mmCIF file of C-alpha atoms in Angstrom:
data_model
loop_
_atom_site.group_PDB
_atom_site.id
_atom_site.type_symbol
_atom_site.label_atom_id
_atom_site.label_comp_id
_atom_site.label_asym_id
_atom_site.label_seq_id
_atom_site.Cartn_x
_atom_site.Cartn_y
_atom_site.Cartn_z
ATOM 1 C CA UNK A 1 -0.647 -16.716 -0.278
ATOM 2 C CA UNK A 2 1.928 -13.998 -0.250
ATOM 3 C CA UNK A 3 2.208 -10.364 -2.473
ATOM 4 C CA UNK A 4 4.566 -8.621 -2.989
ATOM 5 C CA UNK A 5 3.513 -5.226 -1.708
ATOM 6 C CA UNK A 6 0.247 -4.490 0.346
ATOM 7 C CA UNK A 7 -1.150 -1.725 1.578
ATOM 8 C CA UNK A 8 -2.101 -0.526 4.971
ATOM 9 C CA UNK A 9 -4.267 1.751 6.154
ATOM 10 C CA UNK A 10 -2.599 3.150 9.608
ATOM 11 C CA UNK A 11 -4.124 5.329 12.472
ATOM 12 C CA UNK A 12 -2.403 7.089 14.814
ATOM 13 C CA UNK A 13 -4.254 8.051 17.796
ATOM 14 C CA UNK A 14 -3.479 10.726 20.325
ATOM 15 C CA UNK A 15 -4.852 10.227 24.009
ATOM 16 C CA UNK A 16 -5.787 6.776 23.436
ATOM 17 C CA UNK A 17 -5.498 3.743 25.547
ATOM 18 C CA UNK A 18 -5.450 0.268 25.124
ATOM 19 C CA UNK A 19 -9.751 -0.563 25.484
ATOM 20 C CA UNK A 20 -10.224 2.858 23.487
ATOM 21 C CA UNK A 21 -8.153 1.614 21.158
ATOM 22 C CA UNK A 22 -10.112 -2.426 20.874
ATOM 23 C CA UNK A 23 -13.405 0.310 20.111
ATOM 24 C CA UNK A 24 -11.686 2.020 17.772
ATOM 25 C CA UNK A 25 -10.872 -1.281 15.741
ATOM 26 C CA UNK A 26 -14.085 -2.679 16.262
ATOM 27 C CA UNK A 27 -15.809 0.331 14.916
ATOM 28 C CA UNK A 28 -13.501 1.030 12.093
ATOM 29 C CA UNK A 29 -14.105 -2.752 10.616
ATOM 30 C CA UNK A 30 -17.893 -2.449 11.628
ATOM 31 C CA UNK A 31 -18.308 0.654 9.021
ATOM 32 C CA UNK A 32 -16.546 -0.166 6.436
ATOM 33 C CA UNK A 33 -18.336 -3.562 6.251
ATOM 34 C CA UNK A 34 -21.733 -1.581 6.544
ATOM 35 C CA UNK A 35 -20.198 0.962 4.073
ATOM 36 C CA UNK A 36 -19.911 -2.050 1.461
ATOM 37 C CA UNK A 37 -23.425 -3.890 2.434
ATOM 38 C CA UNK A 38 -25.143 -0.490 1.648
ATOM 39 C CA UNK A 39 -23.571 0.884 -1.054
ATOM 40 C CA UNK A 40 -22.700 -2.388 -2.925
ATOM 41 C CA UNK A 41 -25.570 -4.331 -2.815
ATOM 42 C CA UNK A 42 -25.287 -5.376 -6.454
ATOM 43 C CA UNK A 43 -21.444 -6.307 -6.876
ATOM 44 C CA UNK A 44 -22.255 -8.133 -3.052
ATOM 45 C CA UNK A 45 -25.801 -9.978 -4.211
ATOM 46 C CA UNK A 46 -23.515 -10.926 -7.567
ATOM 47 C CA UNK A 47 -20.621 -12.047 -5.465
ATOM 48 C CA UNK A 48 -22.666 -14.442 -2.920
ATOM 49 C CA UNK A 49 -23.942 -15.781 -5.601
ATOM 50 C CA UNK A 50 -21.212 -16.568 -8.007
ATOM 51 C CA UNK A 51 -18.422 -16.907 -5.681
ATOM 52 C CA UNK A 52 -19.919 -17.608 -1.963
ATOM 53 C CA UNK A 53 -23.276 -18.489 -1.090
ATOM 54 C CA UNK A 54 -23.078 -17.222 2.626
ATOM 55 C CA UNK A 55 -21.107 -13.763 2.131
ATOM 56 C CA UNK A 56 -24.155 -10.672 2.643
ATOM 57 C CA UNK A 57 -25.108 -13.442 5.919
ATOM 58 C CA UNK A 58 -21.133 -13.699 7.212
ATOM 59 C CA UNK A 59 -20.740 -9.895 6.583
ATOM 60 C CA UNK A 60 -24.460 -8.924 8.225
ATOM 61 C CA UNK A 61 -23.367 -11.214 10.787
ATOM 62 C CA UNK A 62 -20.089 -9.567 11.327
ATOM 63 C CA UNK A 63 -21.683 -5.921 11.934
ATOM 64 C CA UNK A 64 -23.913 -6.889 14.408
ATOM 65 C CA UNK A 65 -21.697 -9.032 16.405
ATOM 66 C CA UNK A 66 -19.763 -7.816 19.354
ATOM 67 C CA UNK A 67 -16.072 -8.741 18.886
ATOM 68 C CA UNK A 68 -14.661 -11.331 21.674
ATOM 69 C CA UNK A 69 -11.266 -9.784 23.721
ATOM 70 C CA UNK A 70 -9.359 -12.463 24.346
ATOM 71 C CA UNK A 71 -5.902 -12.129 25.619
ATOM 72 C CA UNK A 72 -3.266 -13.870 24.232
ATOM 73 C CA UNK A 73 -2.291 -16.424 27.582
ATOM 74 C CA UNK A 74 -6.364 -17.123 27.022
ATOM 75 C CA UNK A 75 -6.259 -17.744 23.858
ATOM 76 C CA UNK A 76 -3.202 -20.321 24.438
ATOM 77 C CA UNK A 77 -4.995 -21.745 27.093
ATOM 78 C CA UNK A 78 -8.210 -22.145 24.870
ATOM 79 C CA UNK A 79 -5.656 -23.986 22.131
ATOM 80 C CA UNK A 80 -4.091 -26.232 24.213
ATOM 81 C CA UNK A 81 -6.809 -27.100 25.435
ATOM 82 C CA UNK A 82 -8.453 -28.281 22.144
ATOM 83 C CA UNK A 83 -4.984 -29.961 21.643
ATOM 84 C CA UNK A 84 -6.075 -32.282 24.607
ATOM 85 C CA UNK A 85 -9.838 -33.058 23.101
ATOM 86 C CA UNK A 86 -7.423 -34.297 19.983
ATOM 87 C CA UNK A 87 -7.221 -31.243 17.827
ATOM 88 C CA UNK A 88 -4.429 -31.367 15.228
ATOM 89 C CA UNK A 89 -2.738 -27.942 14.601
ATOM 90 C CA UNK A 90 0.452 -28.572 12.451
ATOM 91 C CA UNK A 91 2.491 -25.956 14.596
ATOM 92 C CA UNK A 92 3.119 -25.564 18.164
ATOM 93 C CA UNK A 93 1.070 -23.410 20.388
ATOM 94 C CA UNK A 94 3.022 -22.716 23.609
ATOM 95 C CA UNK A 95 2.964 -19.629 25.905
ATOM 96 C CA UNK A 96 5.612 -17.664 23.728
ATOM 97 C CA UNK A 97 5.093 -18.673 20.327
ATOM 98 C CA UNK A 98 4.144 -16.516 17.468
ATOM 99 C CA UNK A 99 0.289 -18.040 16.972
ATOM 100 C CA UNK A 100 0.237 -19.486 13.627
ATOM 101 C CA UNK A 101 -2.942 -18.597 10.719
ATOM 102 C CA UNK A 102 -4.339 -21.843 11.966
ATOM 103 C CA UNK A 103 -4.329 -20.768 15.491
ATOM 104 C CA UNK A 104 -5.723 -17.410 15.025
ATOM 105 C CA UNK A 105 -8.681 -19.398 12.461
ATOM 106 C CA UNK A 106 -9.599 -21.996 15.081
ATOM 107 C CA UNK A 107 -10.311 -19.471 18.064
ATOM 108 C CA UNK A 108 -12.530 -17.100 15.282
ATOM 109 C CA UNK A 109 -14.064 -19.923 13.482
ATOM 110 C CA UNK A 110 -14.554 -23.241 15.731
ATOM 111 C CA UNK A 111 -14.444 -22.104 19.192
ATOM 112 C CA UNK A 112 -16.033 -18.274 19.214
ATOM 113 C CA UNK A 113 -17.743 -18.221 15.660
ATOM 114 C CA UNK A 114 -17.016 -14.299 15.625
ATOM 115 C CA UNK A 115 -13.980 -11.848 15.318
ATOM 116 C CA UNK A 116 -11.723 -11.976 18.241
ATOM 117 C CA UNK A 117 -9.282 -8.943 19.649
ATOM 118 C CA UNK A 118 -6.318 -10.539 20.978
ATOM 119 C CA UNK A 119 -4.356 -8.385 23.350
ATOM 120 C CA UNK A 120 -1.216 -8.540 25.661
ATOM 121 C CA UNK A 121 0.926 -10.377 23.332
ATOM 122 C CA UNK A 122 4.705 -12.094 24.758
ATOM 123 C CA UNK A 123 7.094 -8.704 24.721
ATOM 124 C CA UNK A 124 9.716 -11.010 22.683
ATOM 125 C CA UNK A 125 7.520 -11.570 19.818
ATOM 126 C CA UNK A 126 6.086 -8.297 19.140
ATOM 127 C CA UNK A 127 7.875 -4.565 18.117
ATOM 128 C CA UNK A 128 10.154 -2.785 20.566
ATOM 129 C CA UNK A 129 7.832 0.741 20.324
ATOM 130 C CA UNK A 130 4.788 -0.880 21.618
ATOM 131 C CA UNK A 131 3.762 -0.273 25.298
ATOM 132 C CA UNK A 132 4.948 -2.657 27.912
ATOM 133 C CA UNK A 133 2.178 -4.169 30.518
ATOM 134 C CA UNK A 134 2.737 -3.509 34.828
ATOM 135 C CA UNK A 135 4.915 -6.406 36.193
ATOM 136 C CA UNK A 136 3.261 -8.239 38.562
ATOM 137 C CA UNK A 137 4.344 -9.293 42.376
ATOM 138 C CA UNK A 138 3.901 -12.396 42.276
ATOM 139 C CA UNK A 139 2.195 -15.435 39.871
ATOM 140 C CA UNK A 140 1.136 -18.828 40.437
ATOM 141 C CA UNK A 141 2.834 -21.122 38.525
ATOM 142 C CA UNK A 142 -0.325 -23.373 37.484
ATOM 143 C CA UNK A 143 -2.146 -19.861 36.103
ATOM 144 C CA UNK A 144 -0.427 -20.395 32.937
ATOM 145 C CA UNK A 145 -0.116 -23.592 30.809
ATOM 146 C CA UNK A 146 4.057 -24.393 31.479
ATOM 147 C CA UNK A 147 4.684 -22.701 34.448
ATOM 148 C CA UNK A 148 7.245 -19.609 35.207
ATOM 149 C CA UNK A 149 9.955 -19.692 33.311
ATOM 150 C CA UNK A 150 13.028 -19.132 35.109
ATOM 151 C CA UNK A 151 14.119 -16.292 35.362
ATOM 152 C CA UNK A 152 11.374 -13.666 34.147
ATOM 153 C CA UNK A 153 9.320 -10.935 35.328
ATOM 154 C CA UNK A 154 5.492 -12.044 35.303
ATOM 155 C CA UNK A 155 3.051 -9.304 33.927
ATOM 156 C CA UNK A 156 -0.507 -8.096 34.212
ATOM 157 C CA UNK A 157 -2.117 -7.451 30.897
ATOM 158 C CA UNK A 158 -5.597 -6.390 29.810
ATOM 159 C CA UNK A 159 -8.465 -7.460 32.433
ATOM 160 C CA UNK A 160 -5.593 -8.393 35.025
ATOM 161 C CA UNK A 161 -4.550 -11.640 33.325
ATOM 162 C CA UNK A 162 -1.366 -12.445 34.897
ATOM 163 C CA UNK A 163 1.426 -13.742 31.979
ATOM 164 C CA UNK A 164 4.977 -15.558 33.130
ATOM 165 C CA UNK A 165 6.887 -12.786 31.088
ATOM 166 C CA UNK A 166 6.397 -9.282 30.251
ATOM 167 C CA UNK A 167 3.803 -8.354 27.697
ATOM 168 C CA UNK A 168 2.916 -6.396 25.438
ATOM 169 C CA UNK A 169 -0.333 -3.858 24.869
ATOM 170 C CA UNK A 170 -0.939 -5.297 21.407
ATOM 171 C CA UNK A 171 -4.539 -5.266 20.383
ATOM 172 C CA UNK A 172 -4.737 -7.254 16.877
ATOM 173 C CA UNK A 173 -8.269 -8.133 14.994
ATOM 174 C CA UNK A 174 -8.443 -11.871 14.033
ATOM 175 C CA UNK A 175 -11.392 -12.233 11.393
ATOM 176 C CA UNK A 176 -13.083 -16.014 9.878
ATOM 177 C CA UNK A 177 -10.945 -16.899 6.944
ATOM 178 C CA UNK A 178 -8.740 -14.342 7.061
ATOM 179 C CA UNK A 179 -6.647 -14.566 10.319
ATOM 180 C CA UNK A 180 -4.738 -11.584 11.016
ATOM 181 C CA UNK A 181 -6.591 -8.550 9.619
ATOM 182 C CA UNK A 182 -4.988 -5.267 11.943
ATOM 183 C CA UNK A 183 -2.199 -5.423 14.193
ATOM 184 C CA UNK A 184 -2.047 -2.445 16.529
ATOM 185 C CA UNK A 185 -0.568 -1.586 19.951
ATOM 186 C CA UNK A 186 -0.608 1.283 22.381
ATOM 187 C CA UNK A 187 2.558 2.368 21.915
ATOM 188 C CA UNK A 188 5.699 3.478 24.290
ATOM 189 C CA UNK A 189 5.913 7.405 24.726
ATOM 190 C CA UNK A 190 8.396 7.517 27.064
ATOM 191 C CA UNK A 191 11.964 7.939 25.649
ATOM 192 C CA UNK A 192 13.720 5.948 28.816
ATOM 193 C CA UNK A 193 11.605 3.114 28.231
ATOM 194 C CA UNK A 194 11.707 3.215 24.774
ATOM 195 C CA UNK A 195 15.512 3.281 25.291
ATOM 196 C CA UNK A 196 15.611 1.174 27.591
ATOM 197 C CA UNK A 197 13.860 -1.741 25.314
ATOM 198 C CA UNK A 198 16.101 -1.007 22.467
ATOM 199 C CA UNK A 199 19.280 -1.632 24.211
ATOM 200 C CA UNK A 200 17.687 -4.868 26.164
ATOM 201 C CA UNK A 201 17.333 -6.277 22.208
ATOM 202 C CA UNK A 202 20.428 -4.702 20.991
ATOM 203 C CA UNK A 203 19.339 -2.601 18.392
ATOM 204 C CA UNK A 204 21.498 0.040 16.294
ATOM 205 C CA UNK A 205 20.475 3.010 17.909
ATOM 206 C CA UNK A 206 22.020 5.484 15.242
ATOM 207 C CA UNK A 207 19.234 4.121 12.775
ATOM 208 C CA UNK A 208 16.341 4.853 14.965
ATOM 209 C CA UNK A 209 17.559 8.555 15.283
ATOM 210 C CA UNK A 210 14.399 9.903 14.008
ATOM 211 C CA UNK A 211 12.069 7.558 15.549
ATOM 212 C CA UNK A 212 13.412 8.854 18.916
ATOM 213 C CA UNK A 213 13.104 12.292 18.252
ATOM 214 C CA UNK A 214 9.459 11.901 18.449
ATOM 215 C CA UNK A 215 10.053 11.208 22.184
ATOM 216 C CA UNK A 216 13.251 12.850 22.924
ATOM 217 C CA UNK A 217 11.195 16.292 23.208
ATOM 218 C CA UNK A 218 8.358 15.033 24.891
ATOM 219 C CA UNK A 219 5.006 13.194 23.450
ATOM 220 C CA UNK A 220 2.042 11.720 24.803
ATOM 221 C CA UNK A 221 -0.001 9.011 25.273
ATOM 222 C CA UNK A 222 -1.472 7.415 21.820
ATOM 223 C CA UNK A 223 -2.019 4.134 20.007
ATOM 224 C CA UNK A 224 -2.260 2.757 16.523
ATOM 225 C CA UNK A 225 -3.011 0.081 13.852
ATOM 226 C CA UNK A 226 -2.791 -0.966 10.547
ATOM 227 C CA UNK A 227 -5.375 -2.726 8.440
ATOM 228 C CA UNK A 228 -4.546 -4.644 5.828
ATOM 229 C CA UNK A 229 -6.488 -3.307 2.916
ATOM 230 C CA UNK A 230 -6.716 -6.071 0.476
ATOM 231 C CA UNK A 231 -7.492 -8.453 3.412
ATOM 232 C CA UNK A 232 -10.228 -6.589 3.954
ATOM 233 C CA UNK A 233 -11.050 -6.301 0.167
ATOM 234 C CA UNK A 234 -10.895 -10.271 0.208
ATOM 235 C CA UNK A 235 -13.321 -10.351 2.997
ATOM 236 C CA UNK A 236 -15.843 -8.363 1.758
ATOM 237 C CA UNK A 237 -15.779 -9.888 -1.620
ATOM 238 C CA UNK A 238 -15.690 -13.526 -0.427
ATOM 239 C CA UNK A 239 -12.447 -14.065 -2.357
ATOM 240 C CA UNK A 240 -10.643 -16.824 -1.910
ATOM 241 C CA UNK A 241 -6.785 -15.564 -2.654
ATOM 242 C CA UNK A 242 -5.522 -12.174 -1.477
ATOM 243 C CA UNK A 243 -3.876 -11.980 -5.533
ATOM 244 C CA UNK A 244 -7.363 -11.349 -6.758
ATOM 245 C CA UNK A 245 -8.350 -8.687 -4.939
ATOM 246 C CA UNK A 246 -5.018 -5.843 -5.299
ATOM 247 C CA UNK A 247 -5.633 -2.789 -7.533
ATOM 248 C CA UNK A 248 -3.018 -3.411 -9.866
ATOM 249 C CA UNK A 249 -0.293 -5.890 -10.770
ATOM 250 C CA UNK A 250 2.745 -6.155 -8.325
ATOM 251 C CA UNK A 251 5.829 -8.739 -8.710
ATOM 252 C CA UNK A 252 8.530 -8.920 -6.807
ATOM 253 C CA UNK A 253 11.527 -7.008 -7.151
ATOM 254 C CA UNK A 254 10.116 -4.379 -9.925
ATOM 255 C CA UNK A 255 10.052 -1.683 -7.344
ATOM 256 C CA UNK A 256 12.902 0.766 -8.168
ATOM 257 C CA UNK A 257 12.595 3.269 -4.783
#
């Protein structure tokens, strides 16, 4: 399942903010899919026919689609939920876990049947830069599945979804058969709070010396991603493992730098 290198292809984003950001994903996918349907109808027509009989329909289909925005407490909602109609997933899916391949597959494939933009993320499962969401006053313990754990700050994420802990303004694209294909965040651009979240985790500050700088003298508001590339290679071919669709040859440890 795993390589040994991949490649990203990474946006940064000046003046950007979080639903900006779920367009800018959303478009970036949607062209280079229509990029490949209109300039590779021959390798595509060859590959839905040798290697998946409903690619040029799943790709056409993923164009014209609007992508769901679910936030992450939904989406664990959504899974527990399917947990109760006696769905098996073989990991657990609690508010605070890291959602598993099968997770992110079952909301794109069985319950929405399109690509899904999952936002507002736990703060203790995602990166330290990324933008932290408002706290909220208060939070009723039976609007998320467990309750308030003791104590936390509750938050109020994308579409005023309140969370039992701080979150995160993560914005990642989950795709059919692929799971996970960008991860991307608005990020922090305020030195104090990016500070601030470094010492909370206890990270070696001296190593981050240059990441800082691009705060210590002032910055502004932006966002990112990255895209895998080859995961989006392996979707528009209709592969069926990531190995078969890298440029060249990779193996582990053979890279000297």
């Amino acid at each position: 399942r795993h390589l040994a290198e991949f490649w990203m292809v990474e946006p940064e984003v000046a003046f950007l903010d979080q639903e900006g950001l779920m367009d800018l994903e959303e478009d970036f996918i949607k062209y280079c899919v229509r990029w490949a349907l209109d300039n590779c109808k021959d390798d595509l027509t060859f590959l839905n026919q040798m290697i998946d009989k409903t690619l040029i329909q799943r790709l056409e289909g993923t164009v014209q689609a609007d992508f769901v925005r679910l936030t992450y407490t939904e989406g664990i909602n959504i899974l527990q939920e399917a947990i109760k109609q006696g769905h098996k997933f073989e990991f657990s899916c609690n508010w605070g876990d890291d959602l598993a391949s099968e997770h992110e597959r079952y909301l794109v494939e069985h319950h929405f049947k399109k690509p899904v933009i999952m936002t507002d993320y736990p703060a203790a499962i995602k990166a330290f830069y990324m933008k932290q969401n408002a706290s909220a006053a208060s939070l009723s313990p039976a609007s998320v599945p467990g309750g308030l754990p003791a104590g936390t700050a509750p938050s109020v994420g994308y579409r005023g979804i309140t969370a039992p802990a701080p979150t995160m303004q993560g914005t990642d694209v989950l795709f059919p058969q692929i799971g996970e294909i960008i991860g991307g965040s608005v990020r922090e651009e305020s030195y104090d709070k990016l500070m601030a979240e470094i010492n909370r985790r206890g990270m070696e500050t001296d190593k981050l010396w240059w990441y800082l700088d691009t705060r210590r003298y002032g910055s502004c508001p932006h966002a990112g991603f990255g895209l895998g590339f080859e995961r989006l290679i392996l979707f528009v071919t209709g592969m069926q493992n990531i190995r078969d669709v890298i440029p060249f040859p990779r193996t582990p440890k053979s890279a000297e730098f």
